[in-house]
Amino acid sequence: MRMTTLALVVIGSSFAASGAEAQMMQQPLYWRLGGTPAITAVIDDFVGNVAADRRINRFFAHTDIARLKFYLVQQICAGTGGPCIYTGRDMRSVHAGMGIKTRHFNALVQDLGKSLNKFKVPPREQRELVAILAPMKKDIVTR
Ligand code: HEM
């Protein structure tokens, strides 16, 4: 059997063995979330929550919101296996000197969770997304 034939048989059988749901789980998180349109909808709503959140909205008083949304969508697209490259600043530089504490970080994650629920993102995808964002905490929370 030639290599290409073998590869096709292996791929073919893996599809046959797995149900549609299992196949879906092998997709990058980006596609399971619904790609850029769905991520953009979540980020728009999320930034709205942040703007209304008196625990943290003061941090964003002078922020260019359209720019923030653009980089958040790009960052999540890139971080979830989508076809994007994050071109914003690194997390440590962006948030340096803001005095962000753990409680502010948690408030922001809670605001994101509200939007993920609103858009009916399933628990598994929510957990995966939070697991991608959580390691950034060490660069964002400075005291
Ligand atoms: C995992 C959590 C977070 C992520 C992924 C994140 C991500 C980002 C990104 C991508 C930007 C834009 C970068 C750029 O302009 O080049 C940004 C900006 C900003 N973030 Fe965060 N952030 C997080 C948590 C927080 C928290 C907890 C706060 C405050 C409570 C915060 C406050 C800000 C502010 C004020 C800006 C605007 C900075 C500026 O315009 O100069 N961020 N963040």
Short mmCIF file of C-alpha atoms and ligand atoms in Angstrom, two decimals:
data_model
loop_
_atom_site.label_atom_id
_atom_site.label_comp_id
_atom_site.label_asym_id
_atom_site.label_seq_id
_atom_site.Cartn_x
_atom_site.Cartn_y
_atom_site.Cartn_z
CA MET A 1 0.00 0.00 0.00
CA ARG A 2 1.40 3.42 -0.91
CA MET A 3 1.85 5.92 1.91
CA THR A 4 -0.85 8.25 0.64
CA THR A 5 -3.35 5.36 0.47
CA LEU A 6 -2.41 4.29 3.98
CA ALA A 7 -2.85 7.83 5.28
CA LEU A 8 -6.30 8.04 3.70
CA VAL A 9 -7.32 4.70 5.24
CA VAL A 10 -6.14 5.86 8.68
CA ILE A 11 -7.97 9.19 8.38
CA GLY A 12 -11.06 7.45 6.98
CA SER A 13 -11.26 4.91 9.79
CA SER A 14 -10.78 7.59 12.44
CA PHE A 15 -13.83 9.37 11.01
CA ALA A 16 -15.81 6.13 10.91
CA ALA A 17 -14.89 5.31 14.52
CA SER A 18 -15.85 8.70 15.86
CA GLY A 19 -19.34 10.14 15.93
CA ALA A 20 -20.16 13.62 14.72
CA GLU A 21 -19.77 14.96 18.25
CA ALA A 22 -16.34 13.39 18.74
CA GLN A 23 -15.30 14.83 15.39
CA MET A 24 -16.47 18.27 16.52
CA MET A 25 -14.34 17.98 19.68
CA GLN A 26 -11.25 17.59 17.53
CA GLN A 27 -11.91 20.99 15.98
CA PRO A 28 -9.86 23.88 17.35
CA LEU A 29 -11.69 25.82 20.05
CA TYR A 30 -11.89 28.76 17.62
CA TRP A 31 -14.26 26.83 15.33
CA ARG A 32 -16.25 25.32 18.19
CA LEU A 33 -16.88 28.84 19.47
CA GLY A 34 -18.25 29.79 16.06
CA GLY A 35 -15.26 31.60 14.57
CA THR A 36 -14.69 35.36 14.40
CA PRO A 37 -18.39 36.39 14.12
CA ALA A 38 -19.30 34.57 17.35
CA ILE A 39 -16.15 35.69 19.16
CA THR A 40 -16.83 39.30 18.10
CA ALA A 41 -20.40 39.10 19.44
CA VAL A 42 -19.16 37.75 22.78
CA ILE A 43 -16.42 40.39 23.07
CA ASP A 44 -18.85 43.24 22.24
CA ASP A 45 -21.18 42.07 24.98
CA PHE A 46 -18.32 41.41 27.41
CA VAL A 47 -16.83 44.89 26.98
CA GLY A 48 -20.34 46.26 27.58
CA ASN A 49 -20.45 44.32 30.85
CA VAL A 50 -17.03 45.67 31.83
CA ALA A 51 -18.12 49.25 31.06
CA ALA A 52 -21.11 48.78 33.38
CA ASP A 53 -19.12 47.03 36.11
CA ARG A 54 -18.35 49.50 38.87
CA ARG A 55 -15.76 47.13 40.34
CA ILE A 56 -13.46 47.65 37.34
CA ASN A 57 -14.78 50.19 34.82
CA ARG A 58 -12.58 52.98 36.17
CA PHE A 59 -9.56 51.20 34.67
CA PHE A 60 -11.05 51.71 31.20
CA ALA A 61 -12.01 55.38 31.57
CA HIS A 62 -9.46 56.53 28.97
CA THR A 63 -9.37 53.40 26.83
CA ASP A 64 -10.09 53.40 23.10
CA ILE A 65 -12.87 50.77 23.27
CA ALA A 66 -12.96 49.94 19.55
CA ARG A 67 -9.22 49.28 19.65
CA LEU A 68 -9.54 47.17 22.80
CA LYS A 69 -12.27 45.04 21.20
CA PHE A 70 -10.21 44.60 18.04
CA TYR A 71 -7.19 43.28 19.96
CA LEU A 72 -9.28 41.08 22.25
CA VAL A 73 -10.95 39.38 19.28
CA GLN A 74 -7.59 38.98 17.55
CA GLN A 75 -5.97 37.61 20.71
CA ILE A 76 -8.75 35.08 21.33
CA CYS A 77 -8.79 34.05 17.66
CA ALA A 78 -5.03 33.42 17.77
CA GLY A 79 -5.11 31.76 21.21
CA THR A 80 -7.89 29.32 20.33
CA GLY A 81 -6.32 28.02 17.14
CA GLY A 82 -7.97 30.40 14.70
CA PRO A 83 -6.41 31.94 11.59
CA CYS A 84 -5.14 35.10 13.32
CA ILE A 85 -1.90 36.52 14.61
CA TYR A 86 -2.08 38.71 17.71
CA THR A 87 -0.47 42.05 16.85
CA GLY A 88 -1.22 43.90 20.10
CA ARG A 89 1.15 44.60 22.92
CA ASP A 90 2.22 41.87 25.35
CA MET A 91 0.08 41.45 28.49
CA ARG A 92 2.78 42.55 30.92
CA SER A 93 3.49 45.86 29.13
CA VAL A 94 -0.19 46.67 28.51
CA HIS A 95 -1.27 46.25 32.12
CA ALA A 96 1.90 47.52 33.81
CA GLY A 97 1.36 50.13 36.50
CA MET A 98 -2.44 49.81 36.51
CA GLY A 99 -2.48 48.26 39.98
CA ILE A 100 -4.78 45.42 38.95
CA LYS A 101 -5.53 43.05 41.85
CA THR A 102 -6.84 39.49 41.86
CA ARG A 103 -10.35 40.73 42.65
CA HIS A 104 -10.29 42.95 39.54
CA PHE A 105 -9.08 40.05 37.41
CA ASN A 106 -11.84 37.81 38.81
CA ALA A 107 -14.48 40.49 38.20
CA LEU A 108 -13.41 40.68 34.55
CA VAL A 109 -13.52 36.89 34.14
CA GLN A 110 -17.00 36.92 35.71
CA ASP A 111 -18.11 39.58 33.18
CA LEU A 112 -16.79 37.34 30.41
CA GLY A 113 -18.64 34.34 31.86
CA LYS A 114 -21.92 36.28 31.75
CA SER A 115 -21.44 36.91 28.03
CA LEU A 116 -20.43 33.31 27.34
CA ASN A 117 -23.63 32.17 29.06
CA LYS A 118 -25.72 34.73 27.21
CA PHE A 119 -24.43 33.39 23.89
CA LYS A 120 -24.92 29.80 25.05
CA VAL A 121 -21.28 28.78 24.78
CA PRO A 122 -21.22 25.24 26.25
CA PRO A 123 -19.45 24.59 29.60
CA ARG A 124 -16.61 22.66 27.98
CA GLU A 125 -15.73 25.49 25.58
CA GLN A 126 -16.06 28.02 28.43
CA ARG A 127 -13.61 26.03 30.54
CA GLU A 128 -11.15 25.75 27.65
CA LEU A 129 -11.27 29.48 27.00
CA VAL A 130 -10.79 30.36 30.67
CA ALA A 131 -7.88 27.87 30.80
CA ILE A 132 -6.22 29.81 27.96
CA LEU A 133 -6.72 33.17 29.69
CA ALA A 134 -5.89 32.10 33.27
CA PRO A 135 -2.09 31.84 32.78
CA MET A 136 -2.07 35.51 31.71
CA LYS A 137 -3.03 36.48 35.26
CA LYS A 138 0.61 36.51 36.40
CA ASP A 139 1.38 39.23 33.82
CA ILE A 140 -1.75 41.31 34.50
CA VAL A 141 -2.17 41.23 38.28
CA THR A 142 0.66 43.22 39.78
CA ARG A 143 -0.39 43.56 43.39
C1 HEM B 1 -7.18 37.46 30.96
C2 HEM B 1 -7.51 38.72 31.19
C3 HEM B 1 -7.16 39.86 30.27
C4 HEM B 1 -6.83 39.83 28.94
C5 HEM B 1 -6.73 38.63 28.01
C6 HEM B 1 -6.60 41.22 28.54
C7 HEM B 1 -6.27 41.59 27.26
C8 HEM B 1 -6.07 42.89 26.85
C9 HEM B 1 -5.73 43.29 25.51
C10 HEM B 1 -5.55 42.35 24.32
C11 HEM B 1 -5.61 44.63 25.50
C12 HEM B 1 -5.25 45.54 24.30
C13 HEM B 1 -3.76 45.48 24.02
C14 HEM B 1 -3.27 46.60 23.18
O1 HEM B 1 -3.87 47.69 23.17
O2 HEM B 1 -2.22 46.42 22.52
C15 HEM B 1 -5.90 45.08 26.85
C16 HEM B 1 -5.92 46.39 27.24
C17 HEM B 1 -6.34 46.83 28.47
N1 HEM B 1 -6.66 46.07 29.57
FE1 HEM B 1 -6.65 44.04 29.62
N2 HEM B 1 -6.77 42.03 29.62
C18 HEM B 1 -7.12 41.25 30.69
C19 HEM B 1 -7.40 41.67 31.97
C20 HEM B 1 -7.54 42.98 32.34
C21 HEM B 1 -8.00 43.43 33.65
C22 HEM B 1 -8.36 42.51 34.81
C23 HEM B 1 -8.04 44.78 33.59
C24 HEM B 1 -8.47 45.76 34.66
C25 HEM B 1 -9.38 45.49 35.56
C26 HEM B 1 -7.59 45.20 32.27
C27 HEM B 1 -7.47 46.50 31.84
C28 HEM B 1 -7.05 46.88 30.59
C29 HEM B 1 -7.01 48.26 30.14
C30 HEM B 1 -7.39 49.49 30.95
C31 HEM B 1 -6.56 48.23 28.81
C32 HEM B 1 -6.33 49.43 27.87
C33 HEM B 1 -4.90 49.87 27.94
C34 HEM B 1 -4.61 51.03 27.01
O3 HEM B 1 -5.45 51.38 26.20
O4 HEM B 1 -3.51 51.57 27.10
N3 HEM B 1 -7.29 44.07 31.55
N4 HEM B 1 -6.15 44.00 27.65
#
